[in-house]
Amino acid sequence: MPDRYAVIGHPIAHSKSPFIHGLFAQATGQDMVYEAIDGGAEPGGFERALAAFRAAGGRGMNVTLPFKLAALAVADSASEDARLAGAANTLSFEGGRIEARNTDGIGLVRDIEVNLGLPLAGRRVLLLGAGGATRGAVRPIARAGAARIVIANRTADKAEALAAELAPHLGGVPLVGCGLAALGTQGAFDVVINATSASLDGQAPAVPAGAFAPGALAYDMVYGKGLTPFLRLARQAGCARLADGVGMLVEQAAEAFAAWRGVRPDTREALARLTVPLA
Ligand code: ATR
């Protein structure tokens, strides 16, 4: 019997995870199956689907919107990244226990450092947005040795509160939170990451052109949408290095796969198959 894994979310039909993990399993020769489960919109739907999957012998789950907070809540133990993110995207079912991880931030860092060839050590990093996506990214970026991190948000209070909460856990890497409107006073950044949901509404966060240092990377966490309003804004500001979040998607999956199976899959084929040109 192959080992069973799944991704759970609502909605879930759009998920690329079964495709990605299917490629990884084939390439590494792992005897496993990976399915998609819709947790539904009813209260308790996630917990019921999770219990049924475990009872049927499931070994692990990826968790996507809107269940990442609930996934952390049901866990018996959680990685430091998951605890600080306040959310989990990877669950392992081991000996009657549920272990939670959050591999999103590690996936982002691997994509930037390995796939895009930009080591984060010594870099100035700007994160746009103060929601869950930013929350999960800050600690892995600090661990990679960023020189300083700024969180800028449309609602300044949220960025300030998040920075105050996370700053003590970053091993001394300076972290500042501010409003987008105050970005003019923060200087330029080597990496500017859009972790807002603005792209999904066809909008871009209002980032001044001066935020992009010469040679900066502009990174939009959304994927498969071509040149998003944020990437277009970055290009107009003179930024030539543009990336969307397809690599983050593939690398967070690889990190989950490695945690479950003890084998790190090569991500190049999945990346090549899922990349949509930025045009
Ligand atoms: P997630 O968990 O995916 O990060 P979220 O918690 O709903 O989602 O956060 C969405 C983020 O995108 C917030 O930081 C939001 O800014 P506010 O806190 O001011 O609401 C940001 N956002 C959404 N639309 C935006 C827009 N058009 N311009 C700038 N920021 C936007």
PDB file of C-alpha atoms in Angstrom, residues 3 29 36 40 45 67 82 94-95 159 193 218 236 242 247 249:
ATOM      1  CA  ASP A   3       1.668   6.011   1.853  1.00  0.00           C
ATOM      2  CA  GLY A  29      10.843   6.690  -6.442  1.00  0.00           C
ATOM      3  CA  ALA A  36      -6.684  17.082  -2.788  1.00  0.00           C
ATOM      4  CA  GLY A  40     -15.596  22.935   2.975  1.00  0.00           C
ATOM      5  CA  GLY A  45     -15.058  20.899   8.338  1.00  0.00           C
ATOM      6  CA  PHE A  67      -7.058  26.450   7.320  1.00  0.00           C
ATOM      7  CA  ALA A  82       5.167  27.727  12.508  1.00  0.00           C
ATOM      8  CA  GLU A  94       3.555  10.304  13.605  1.00  0.00           C
ATOM      9  CA  GLY A  95       2.679   7.772  16.281  1.00  0.00           C
ATOM     10  CA  ALA A 159       3.212  46.698  10.457  1.00  0.00           C
ATOM     11  CA  ILE A 193       8.743  41.366  -1.760  1.00  0.00           C
ATOM     12  CA  ALA A 218      11.213  42.639  -7.128  1.00  0.00           C
ATOM     13  CA  GLN A 236       8.606  51.290 -14.252  1.00  0.00           C
ATOM     14  CA  LEU A 242      11.422  40.454 -11.545  1.00  0.00           C
ATOM     15  CA  GLY A 247       9.409  29.112  -7.153  1.00  0.00           C
ATOM     16  CA  LEU A 249       5.255  27.393  -4.273  1.00  0.00           C
TER      17      LEU A 249
END
